[in-house]
Amino acid sequence: MTTNVAVVGLGYVGIPVAVKLASSGTNVIGIDIDETKVSKLNSSEYPLRGKEPDIQGMLESVISNDSFRATSDFTSASDADFWMICVQTPLFHGSVEPNLGTLKKALGEIGKNLKKNSTVVIESTIPPGTTEKVAIPLLQEISGMTAGKDFGVGHCPERVMPGKLLHNLSNYDRVLGAINSETGSIMHDIYSRITKGELRITNIRTAEVVKTFENTYRDAEIAIANDFAKYCDSVGVDFFEVREHVNRVESRNLHLPGGGVGGHCIPKDTWLLAHGSKGVYDPSFLTMARQVNDSMPEYVFNLCYGALRKASIKLDESKITILGLSYLEESDDVRNSPSAVLYEKLISEGADVRVHDHYADDHPNVEHTTNLESSLAGSDILIVMVAHEKYREMNLSTVKSVMRNPIVIDARNVFSKQILMEEGFQFSIIGRGSSF
Ligand code: SAJ
């Protein structure tokens, strides 16, 4: 019996899962409100930026054999046996409150088109408790049916990583949170068409906590590295040397300090976790780690301010170059970019700031150039915020020759301290102290 699957939300999560499932011989219909994205997909054009190996070829084949098509109309999926919700679950702008508006809209549309004995699975990362307190009531109210009896509900949190979307999807283990054992086996059948990884069935709340813990844990690991780097800077010890020794202990894995933590998931998932435990658990330890990471652009700003003052350069008379706008090296994704936070702080203090990035997508508030030479010309201070390979390869004597003052703030330990000294730069490197 063929299973008809509907994937709601065609982004970094939805497109790979829709295409991969369709290539397994399952009939898949993708639903998105963005008509441009829908028509691009139907003409076999991968609509997202970034290099994703194999996805273009897989998309072409599932479109040509008609096992996948995209639409913006939910009624086209009214015969779906299995729904996967892959919409974004951001925070409200400038707040730590989860914005579940897109999720609720999708649930409402699914409720109107829900077929008896079908299954609805949420892949988006959600505050623990959301499936039971928000999704199930909404689906029941709109469909008039009873979850667990007339239709199944589950949560299978996504584990995507831009740049490795199909790889992760096809190999990672997945946790299947299901409302009952019948739904668990239906989910197991579908997900075994997608991944070679292990599929473990559990309850929905556990699956919600698994995903929010996964990213909160990583956020806290990074926060420890950042805080230790600040410690080393204050006592004149090289964090990276310490890290090498500590990580020799096999159960230790000190992460890397940097100019901040960006991206579409790590910065928000701690708040989703905290939201899910409101009133019953004190999340201050976790949110303190989050605040350490959020403080890093300010830490870079203070290093910059201190360096300019040492060189008797007024901040509001300085020319500053920021290298890197993406949230991660070799990525075009600028969501929650720490560089954007630093940029806005410098601009607000009257500095003349130019931002370079040869990868980054357009950012809503920050203009950037892809011309490295012009971004450096006449600069008093160069701040490296992203460890793009291109920056590692720069010839520092050439860089110095075009700058007005030879000052470097290295937030990603990109440059060799030795060469910076030999070339006569004044510098601060997060975790490796300052030359002045
Ligand atoms: N970062 C540091 N120091 C580190 C590692 C990262 O400052 O040691 C910064 C990065 O520069 C970036 C941010 O943290 O700004 C996030 O980096 P990331 O490597 O965690 O990349 P993400 O945000 O794409 O994280 C994804 C997550 N995957 C899913 O949500 C499914 C995360 O759970 C994974 O741990 C991560 O990929 C991974 O390990 O690849």
Short mmCIF file of C-alpha atoms and ligand atoms in Angstrom, two decimals:
data_model
loop_
_atom_site.label_atom_id
_atom_site.label_comp_id
_atom_site.label_asym_id
_atom_site.label_seq_id
_atom_site.Cartn_x
_atom_site.Cartn_y
_atom_site.Cartn_z
CA MET A 1 0.00 0.00 0.00
CA THR A 2 1.67 3.30 -1.03
CA THR A 3 1.93 5.95 1.62
CA ASN A 4 1.22 9.52 0.65
CA VAL A 5 3.38 11.95 2.63
CA ALA A 6 2.94 15.71 2.93
CA VAL A 7 5.92 17.84 4.06
CA VAL A 8 4.93 21.28 5.35
CA GLY A 9 7.68 23.93 5.23
CA LEU A 10 10.25 23.66 2.43
CA GLY A 11 13.47 25.00 3.91
CA TYR A 12 16.78 23.51 5.11
CA VAL A 13 14.81 20.79 6.89
CA GLY A 14 11.78 20.21 4.64
CA ILE A 15 13.40 20.07 1.21
CA PRO A 16 16.00 17.37 1.99
CA VAL A 17 13.49 15.17 3.81
CA ALA A 18 10.87 15.55 1.04
CA VAL A 19 13.37 14.80 -1.72
CA LYS A 20 15.04 11.93 0.13
CA LEU A 21 11.65 10.33 0.96
CA ALA A 22 10.44 10.73 -2.62
CA SER A 23 13.62 9.09 -3.90
CA SER A 24 12.73 6.06 -1.77
CA GLY A 25 9.59 5.60 -3.93
CA THR A 26 7.14 7.33 -1.58
CA ASN A 27 4.64 9.83 -3.02
CA VAL A 28 5.55 13.17 -1.46
CA ILE A 29 3.85 16.53 -1.75
CA GLY A 30 5.73 19.55 -0.41
CA ILE A 31 3.74 22.54 0.88
CA ASP A 32 5.07 26.05 1.36
CA ILE A 33 3.51 29.52 1.35
CA ASP A 34 6.39 30.89 -0.75
CA GLU A 35 5.16 30.57 -4.38
CA THR A 36 8.61 31.39 -5.78
CA LYS A 37 10.14 28.51 -3.87
CA VAL A 38 7.27 26.22 -4.98
CA SER A 39 7.74 27.02 -8.68
CA LYS A 40 11.54 26.73 -8.45
CA LEU A 41 11.22 23.28 -6.90
CA ASN A 42 8.69 22.15 -9.53
CA SER A 43 11.19 23.16 -12.20
CA SER A 44 13.91 21.14 -10.42
CA GLU A 45 15.72 24.21 -9.12
CA TYR A 46 17.07 23.96 -5.55
CA PRO A 47 15.89 27.33 -4.13
CA LEU A 48 18.18 27.71 -1.13
CA ARG A 49 21.71 29.14 -0.97
CA GLY A 50 24.75 27.21 0.17
CA LYS A 51 26.44 24.16 -1.33
CA GLU A 52 24.47 20.98 -0.68
CA PRO A 53 26.12 17.93 -2.31
CA ASP A 54 23.77 15.65 -4.31
CA ILE A 55 20.52 17.50 -3.57
CA GLN A 56 20.18 19.05 -7.07
CA GLY A 57 20.48 15.65 -8.77
CA MET A 58 18.07 14.01 -6.37
CA LEU A 59 15.55 16.82 -6.85
CA GLU A 60 15.72 16.48 -10.64
CA SER A 61 15.02 12.75 -10.50
CA VAL A 62 12.05 12.95 -8.11
CA ILE A 63 10.50 15.74 -10.17
CA SER A 64 11.01 13.86 -13.43
CA ASN A 65 9.50 10.62 -12.08
CA ASP A 66 6.71 12.66 -10.43
CA SER A 67 7.28 11.21 -6.95
CA PHE A 68 7.63 14.76 -5.57
CA ARG A 69 5.88 18.00 -6.34
CA ALA A 70 5.47 21.25 -4.45
CA THR A 71 2.39 23.39 -3.89
CA SER A 72 1.11 26.18 -1.67
CA ASP A 73 -2.31 24.60 -1.42
CA PHE A 74 -2.96 22.36 1.60
CA THR A 75 -6.09 20.84 0.06
CA SER A 76 -3.88 19.09 -2.53
CA ALA A 77 -2.61 16.95 0.36
CA SER A 78 -5.98 15.97 1.82
CA ASP A 79 -5.26 12.30 1.04
CA ALA A 80 -1.97 12.37 2.96
CA ASP A 81 -1.44 9.43 5.29
CA PHE A 82 1.56 11.06 6.97
CA TRP A 83 2.27 14.78 7.61
CA MET A 84 5.71 16.16 8.52
CA ILE A 85 5.90 19.71 9.85
CA CYS A 86 9.26 21.35 9.15
CA VAL A 87 8.52 25.03 9.76
CA GLN A 88 10.74 27.48 11.62
CA THR A 89 10.24 28.08 15.34
CA PRO A 90 12.23 31.28 16.02
CA LEU A 91 12.06 33.64 19.00
CA PHE A 92 10.08 36.85 18.73
CA HIS A 93 12.45 39.59 17.53
CA GLY A 94 14.32 41.14 20.46
CA SER A 95 12.79 38.68 22.91
CA VAL A 96 13.43 35.23 24.39
CA GLU A 97 9.83 34.14 23.89
CA PRO A 98 9.26 31.40 21.26
CA ASN A 99 7.22 32.48 18.24
CA LEU A 100 5.06 29.43 17.40
CA GLY A 101 2.83 31.38 14.98
CA THR A 102 4.04 29.58 11.85
CA LEU A 103 3.69 26.19 13.56
CA LYS A 104 0.14 26.99 14.67
CA LYS A 105 -0.84 28.13 11.15
CA ALA A 106 0.49 24.86 9.71
CA LEU A 107 -1.37 22.83 12.34
CA GLY A 108 -4.58 24.72 11.56
CA GLU A 109 -4.32 23.98 7.83
CA ILE A 110 -3.47 20.34 8.50
CA GLY A 111 -6.46 20.07 10.87
CA LYS A 112 -8.74 21.17 8.04
CA ASN A 113 -7.35 18.51 5.69
CA LEU A 114 -6.65 15.68 8.15
CA LYS A 115 -7.75 12.23 7.02
CA LYS A 116 -8.88 9.56 9.54
CA ASN A 117 -6.07 7.18 10.58
CA SER A 118 -3.35 9.52 9.29
CA THR A 119 -0.32 10.67 11.32
CA VAL A 120 1.08 14.14 12.06
CA VAL A 121 4.77 14.45 13.03
CA ILE A 122 6.51 17.69 14.05
CA GLU A 123 10.21 17.88 13.02
CA SER A 124 10.69 21.50 14.07
CA THR A 125 12.46 22.12 17.38
CA ILE A 126 9.81 23.05 19.97
CA PRO A 127 9.62 23.87 23.69
CA PRO A 128 9.02 20.64 25.63
CA GLY A 129 5.28 20.25 26.17
CA THR A 130 4.30 21.98 22.92
CA THR A 131 2.96 18.85 21.19
CA GLU A 132 0.64 18.00 24.06
CA LYS A 133 -0.37 21.56 25.01
CA VAL A 134 -0.55 23.23 21.60
CA ALA A 135 -0.44 20.81 18.67
CA ILE A 136 -2.83 18.10 19.82
CA PRO A 137 -5.58 20.46 21.08
CA LEU A 138 -5.41 22.45 17.83
CA LEU A 139 -5.55 19.37 15.58
CA GLN A 140 -8.44 17.89 17.60
CA GLU A 141 -10.43 21.12 17.66
CA ILE A 142 -10.15 21.77 13.93
CA SER A 143 -10.45 18.19 12.68
CA GLY A 144 -13.10 17.17 15.19
CA MET A 145 -11.17 13.94 15.68
CA THR A 146 -9.33 12.49 18.70
CA ALA A 147 -5.56 12.17 18.75
CA GLY A 148 -4.31 8.67 19.54
CA LYS A 149 -7.63 7.21 18.40
CA ASP A 150 -8.62 8.76 15.02
CA PHE A 151 -5.12 9.98 14.07
CA GLY A 152 -1.56 9.62 15.31
CA VAL A 153 0.79 12.36 16.55
CA GLY A 154 4.58 12.34 16.97
CA HIS A 155 7.73 14.43 17.27
CA CYS A 156 10.92 13.54 15.42
CA PRO A 157 13.35 16.46 15.94
CA GLU A 158 15.46 17.43 12.91
CA ARG A 159 19.26 17.12 13.06
CA VAL A 160 20.25 19.14 10.03
CA MET A 161 23.53 20.94 9.45
CA PRO A 162 23.67 23.32 6.48
CA GLY A 163 26.30 22.05 4.06
CA LYS A 164 25.71 18.44 5.09
CA LEU A 165 21.89 18.29 4.84
CA LEU A 166 21.51 15.03 2.90
CA HIS A 167 24.49 13.40 4.64
CA ASN A 168 23.11 13.98 8.16
CA LEU A 169 19.57 13.08 7.07
CA SER A 170 20.68 9.77 5.54
CA ASN A 171 22.99 8.67 8.35
CA TYR A 172 22.05 10.16 11.70
CA ASP A 173 20.17 8.22 14.36
CA ARG A 174 16.74 9.70 15.05
CA VAL A 175 14.52 9.75 18.13
CA LEU A 176 10.85 8.99 17.40
CA GLY A 177 8.49 10.45 20.00
CA ALA A 178 5.06 8.83 19.48
CA ILE A 179 1.65 9.20 21.10
CA ASN A 180 1.24 5.40 21.14
CA SER A 181 2.95 2.23 19.88
CA GLU A 182 0.91 2.09 16.68
CA THR A 183 2.08 5.58 15.73
CA GLY A 184 5.61 4.59 16.75
CA SER A 185 5.68 1.78 14.23
CA ILE A 186 4.19 3.95 11.49
CA MET A 187 6.92 6.54 12.15
CA HIS A 188 9.53 3.80 12.20
CA ASP A 189 8.38 2.64 8.75
CA ILE A 190 8.62 6.14 7.27
CA TYR A 191 11.95 7.12 8.84
CA SER A 192 13.57 3.82 7.90
CA ARG A 193 13.05 4.93 4.27
CA ILE A 194 15.13 8.04 5.02
CA THR A 195 18.06 7.11 7.26
CA LYS A 196 20.42 4.20 7.85
CA GLY A 197 20.77 5.47 11.40
CA GLU A 198 19.19 3.84 14.41
CA LEU A 199 15.53 4.74 15.08
CA ARG A 200 14.54 4.73 18.74
CA ILE A 201 10.90 5.04 19.74
CA THR A 202 9.98 6.88 22.93
CA ASN A 203 7.29 9.24 24.19
CA ILE A 204 6.75 12.71 22.73
CA ARG A 205 7.91 14.75 25.73
CA THR A 206 11.20 12.85 25.89
CA ALA A 207 11.83 13.53 22.18
CA GLU A 208 11.16 17.25 22.72
CA VAL A 209 13.66 17.35 25.59
CA VAL A 210 16.27 15.37 23.61
CA LYS A 211 16.50 18.02 20.91
CA THR A 212 16.45 21.08 23.15
CA PHE A 213 19.06 19.44 25.41
CA GLU A 214 21.27 18.61 22.39
CA ASN A 215 21.62 22.26 21.41
CA THR A 216 21.57 23.74 24.91
CA TYR A 217 24.40 21.36 25.80
CA ARG A 218 26.45 22.56 22.82
CA ASP A 219 25.71 26.18 23.72
CA ALA A 220 26.95 25.58 27.28
CA GLU A 221 30.09 23.82 25.99
CA ILE A 222 30.89 26.83 23.85
CA ALA A 223 30.14 29.16 26.76
CA ILE A 224 32.71 27.35 28.93
CA ALA A 225 35.33 27.80 26.19
CA ASN A 226 34.48 31.50 25.96
CA ASP A 227 34.59 32.01 29.70
CA PHE A 228 37.87 30.10 30.06
CA ALA A 229 39.36 32.21 27.25
CA LYS A 230 38.41 35.37 29.16
CA TYR A 231 40.08 33.87 32.24
CA CYS A 232 43.26 33.15 30.28
CA ASP A 233 43.29 36.67 28.83
CA SER A 234 43.04 38.11 32.34
CA VAL A 235 45.86 36.01 33.82
CA GLY A 236 48.18 36.02 30.77
CA VAL A 237 47.90 32.32 29.85
CA ASP A 238 47.40 30.95 26.32
CA PHE A 239 43.94 29.27 26.29
CA PHE A 240 44.78 27.26 23.17
CA GLU A 241 47.84 25.75 24.80
CA VAL A 242 45.79 24.92 27.91
CA ARG A 243 43.05 23.45 25.70
CA GLU A 244 45.55 21.13 24.01
CA HIS A 245 46.64 19.74 27.37
CA VAL A 246 43.09 19.45 28.77
CA ASN A 247 41.76 17.69 25.65
CA ARG A 248 44.43 15.04 25.96
CA VAL A 249 42.22 13.63 28.72
CA GLU A 250 39.97 11.47 26.54
CA SER A 251 36.72 12.45 28.25
CA ARG A 252 37.43 16.18 27.88
CA ASN A 253 36.46 18.22 24.85
CA LEU A 254 37.05 21.92 25.45
CA HIS A 255 35.46 23.79 22.54
CA LEU A 256 36.74 26.90 20.76
CA PRO A 257 36.25 30.48 22.01
CA GLY A 258 35.14 33.11 19.53
CA GLY A 259 33.37 36.33 18.75
CA GLY A 260 29.94 34.85 19.51
CA VAL A 261 27.46 32.06 18.76
CA GLY A 262 25.17 32.53 15.77
CA GLY A 263 23.04 30.39 13.48
CA HIS A 264 19.43 29.35 13.22
CA CYS A 265 19.32 26.95 16.14
CA ILE A 266 21.93 27.16 18.91
CA PRO A 267 21.09 30.74 20.04
CA LYS A 268 17.39 30.00 20.42
CA ASP A 269 17.09 26.44 21.68
CA THR A 270 18.14 27.22 25.25
CA TRP A 271 15.20 29.64 25.41
CA LEU A 272 12.84 27.02 23.94
CA LEU A 273 13.99 24.62 26.66
CA ALA A 274 13.56 27.27 29.37
CA HIS A 275 10.09 28.17 28.05
CA GLY A 276 9.02 24.54 28.25
CA SER A 277 9.87 24.34 31.96
CA LYS A 278 8.37 27.68 33.03
CA GLY A 279 7.44 27.74 36.69
CA VAL A 280 8.72 24.25 37.45
CA TYR A 281 12.47 24.58 36.91
CA ASP A 282 14.99 27.38 37.36
CA PRO A 283 16.87 27.66 34.00
CA SER A 284 19.30 30.31 35.26
CA PHE A 285 22.39 28.10 34.88
CA LEU A 286 21.55 27.40 31.23
CA THR A 287 20.50 30.94 30.44
CA MET A 288 23.69 32.23 32.10
CA ALA A 289 25.70 30.13 29.61
CA ARG A 290 23.58 31.66 26.84
CA GLN A 291 24.38 35.14 28.17
CA VAL A 292 28.13 34.38 28.20
CA ASN A 293 27.93 33.59 24.48
CA ASP A 294 25.79 36.66 23.82
CA SER A 295 28.44 38.78 25.60
CA MET A 296 31.22 37.89 23.14
CA PRO A 297 30.57 40.63 20.55
CA GLU A 298 30.80 43.12 23.46
CA TYR A 299 34.06 41.47 24.54
CA VAL A 300 35.42 42.00 21.03
CA PHE A 301 34.19 45.60 21.10
CA ASN A 302 36.10 46.23 24.34
CA LEU A 303 39.29 44.71 22.88
CA CYS A 304 38.87 47.01 19.88
CA TYR A 305 38.20 50.06 22.08
CA GLY A 306 41.26 49.29 24.23
CA ALA A 307 43.53 48.83 21.22
CA LEU A 308 42.46 52.12 19.64
CA ARG A 309 42.91 53.96 22.92
CA LYS A 310 46.46 52.56 23.26
CA ALA A 311 47.16 53.91 19.79
CA SER A 312 45.55 57.27 20.77
CA ILE A 313 42.90 56.85 18.07
CA LYS A 314 39.38 58.07 18.90
CA LEU A 315 36.72 55.46 18.15
CA ASP A 316 34.54 58.02 16.36
CA GLU A 317 37.49 59.00 14.13
CA SER A 318 38.55 55.44 13.37
CA LYS A 319 38.19 53.31 10.23
CA ILE A 320 37.39 49.70 11.17
CA THR A 321 37.28 46.56 9.01
CA ILE A 322 35.27 43.53 10.13
CA LEU A 323 36.19 40.31 8.31
CA GLY A 324 33.30 37.84 8.25
CA LEU A 325 29.52 38.31 8.45
CA SER A 326 28.30 34.66 8.21
CA TYR A 327 27.60 32.89 11.51
CA LEU A 328 29.99 30.07 10.64
CA GLU A 329 33.11 29.61 8.51
CA GLU A 330 32.56 28.57 4.87
CA SER A 331 28.83 29.24 5.21
CA ASP A 332 26.61 31.90 3.59
CA ASP A 333 24.12 31.86 6.48
CA VAL A 334 23.98 35.20 8.31
CA ARG A 335 21.20 34.38 10.78
CA ASN A 336 22.01 35.64 14.29
CA SER A 337 25.41 36.76 13.04
CA PRO A 338 27.64 37.91 15.95
CA SER A 339 29.41 40.25 13.49
CA ALA A 340 26.14 42.14 12.99
CA VAL A 341 25.91 42.76 16.75
CA LEU A 342 29.50 44.07 16.83
CA TYR A 343 28.89 46.19 13.71
CA GLU A 344 25.87 47.91 15.25
CA LYS A 345 27.74 48.65 18.49
CA LEU A 346 30.69 50.19 16.62
CA ILE A 347 28.44 52.26 14.36
CA SER A 348 26.47 53.52 17.36
CA GLU A 349 29.78 54.82 18.79
CA GLY A 350 30.49 56.76 15.59
CA ALA A 351 33.11 54.51 13.98
CA ASP A 352 33.41 54.16 10.19
CA VAL A 353 32.98 50.40 9.69
CA ARG A 354 33.35 48.27 6.57
CA VAL A 355 32.33 44.60 6.60
CA HIS A 356 33.80 41.99 4.26
CA ASP A 357 32.49 38.51 3.48
CA HIS A 358 32.85 36.61 0.20
CA TYR A 359 30.37 33.91 1.24
CA ALA A 360 27.63 35.67 3.19
CA ASP A 361 24.10 36.15 2.01
CA ASP A 362 22.60 39.65 2.26
CA HIS A 363 22.01 40.75 5.84
CA PRO A 364 18.94 42.92 6.62
CA ASN A 365 20.91 45.52 8.62
CA VAL A 366 24.54 45.16 7.51
CA GLU A 367 25.96 46.10 4.10
CA HIS A 368 29.00 44.01 3.21
CA THR A 369 31.55 43.92 0.42
CA THR A 370 33.15 40.96 -1.31
CA ASN A 371 36.21 43.07 -2.19
CA LEU A 372 38.83 42.31 0.46
CA GLU A 373 41.37 44.87 -0.76
CA SER A 374 38.97 47.82 -0.63
CA SER A 375 37.59 46.71 2.75
CA LEU A 376 41.12 46.91 4.22
CA ALA A 377 42.38 50.10 2.55
CA GLY A 378 43.10 52.87 5.06
CA SER A 379 41.83 50.86 8.02
CA ASP A 380 43.04 51.55 11.56
CA ILE A 381 41.97 48.20 12.90
CA LEU A 382 41.07 44.82 11.44
CA ILE A 383 38.67 42.53 13.35
CA VAL A 384 38.44 38.87 12.28
CA MET A 385 35.04 37.52 13.35
CA VAL A 386 34.69 34.41 11.13
CA ALA A 387 37.34 31.77 10.44
CA HIS A 388 36.84 31.67 6.65
CA GLU A 389 39.83 29.91 5.04
CA LYS A 390 40.44 33.00 2.87
CA TYR A 391 41.38 35.03 5.96
CA ARG A 392 43.83 32.42 7.19
CA GLU A 393 45.59 32.63 3.83
CA MET A 394 46.00 36.43 3.80
CA ASN A 395 49.52 37.80 3.51
CA LEU A 396 49.87 39.97 6.60
CA SER A 397 52.64 42.17 5.21
CA THR A 398 50.41 43.06 2.24
CA VAL A 399 47.54 43.68 4.65
CA LYS A 400 49.72 45.98 6.74
CA SER A 401 50.84 47.94 3.68
CA VAL A 402 47.26 48.99 2.84
CA MET A 403 46.11 49.75 6.40
CA ARG A 404 46.47 53.16 8.05
CA ASN A 405 47.38 51.59 11.42
CA PRO A 406 48.59 48.00 11.96
CA ILE A 407 46.11 46.79 14.61
CA VAL A 408 44.37 43.37 14.61
CA ILE A 409 41.65 41.93 16.83
CA ASP A 410 41.47 38.19 16.11
CA ALA A 411 38.26 36.69 17.50
CA ARG A 412 38.80 33.26 15.89
CA ASN A 413 42.50 32.60 16.37
CA VAL A 414 42.96 32.79 12.62
CA PHE A 415 46.40 34.45 12.50
CA SER A 416 49.72 33.24 13.83
CA LYS A 417 50.77 35.28 16.87
CA GLN A 418 54.40 34.95 15.77
CA ILE A 419 53.76 36.44 12.34
CA LEU A 420 51.65 39.25 13.78
CA MET A 421 54.61 40.15 16.01
CA GLU A 422 57.17 39.84 13.23
CA GLU A 423 55.09 42.04 10.93
CA GLY A 424 54.86 44.70 13.65
CA PHE A 425 51.11 44.53 14.37
CA GLN A 426 49.55 45.51 17.68
CA PHE A 427 46.98 42.78 18.39
CA SER A 428 44.55 41.07 20.73
CA ILE A 429 43.57 37.44 20.14
CA ILE A 430 40.66 36.03 22.16
CA GLY A 431 42.25 33.50 24.51
CA ARG A 432 45.81 34.47 23.60
CA GLY A 433 46.05 37.93 25.16
CA SER A 434 47.26 41.22 23.70
CA SER A 435 50.58 42.59 22.39
CA PHE A 436 50.17 45.80 24.37
N1 SAJ B 1 31.01 27.97 17.73
C1 SAJ B 1 31.99 28.45 18.61
N2 SAJ B 1 32.85 27.54 19.18
C2 SAJ B 1 32.76 26.21 18.92
C3 SAJ B 1 31.75 25.75 18.03
C4 SAJ B 1 30.89 26.65 17.44
O1 SAJ B 1 32.10 29.65 18.88
O2 SAJ B 1 33.58 25.44 19.43
C5 SAJ B 1 30.08 28.94 17.14
C6 SAJ B 1 30.12 28.97 15.62
O3 SAJ B 1 31.06 29.91 15.17
C7 SAJ B 1 28.70 29.38 15.27
C8 SAJ B 1 27.85 28.80 16.40
O4 SAJ B 1 28.77 28.53 17.48
O5 SAJ B 1 28.56 30.79 15.30
C9 SAJ B 1 27.10 27.52 16.03
O6 SAJ B 1 28.04 26.65 15.48
P1 SAJ B 1 27.67 25.06 15.27
O7 SAJ B 1 28.92 24.39 14.82
O8 SAJ B 1 27.00 24.55 16.48
O9 SAJ B 1 26.71 25.05 14.00
P2 SAJ B 1 25.13 24.97 13.92
O10 SAJ B 1 24.51 26.15 14.57
O11 SAJ B 1 24.79 24.71 12.51
O12 SAJ B 1 24.76 23.68 14.81
C10 SAJ B 1 24.27 22.51 14.20
C11 SAJ B 1 23.32 21.94 15.21
N3 SAJ B 1 22.62 20.83 14.59
C12 SAJ B 1 21.27 20.76 14.72
O13 SAJ B 1 20.62 21.60 15.29
C13 SAJ B 1 20.66 19.58 14.10
C14 SAJ B 1 24.07 21.46 16.43
O14 SAJ B 1 23.18 20.71 17.27
C15 SAJ B 1 25.20 20.55 16.06
O15 SAJ B 1 25.93 20.23 17.26
C16 SAJ B 1 26.14 21.30 15.13
O16 SAJ B 1 25.36 21.62 13.95
C17 SAJ B 1 27.29 20.36 14.74
O17 SAJ B 1 27.82 19.74 15.69
O18 SAJ B 1 27.63 20.28 13.58
#
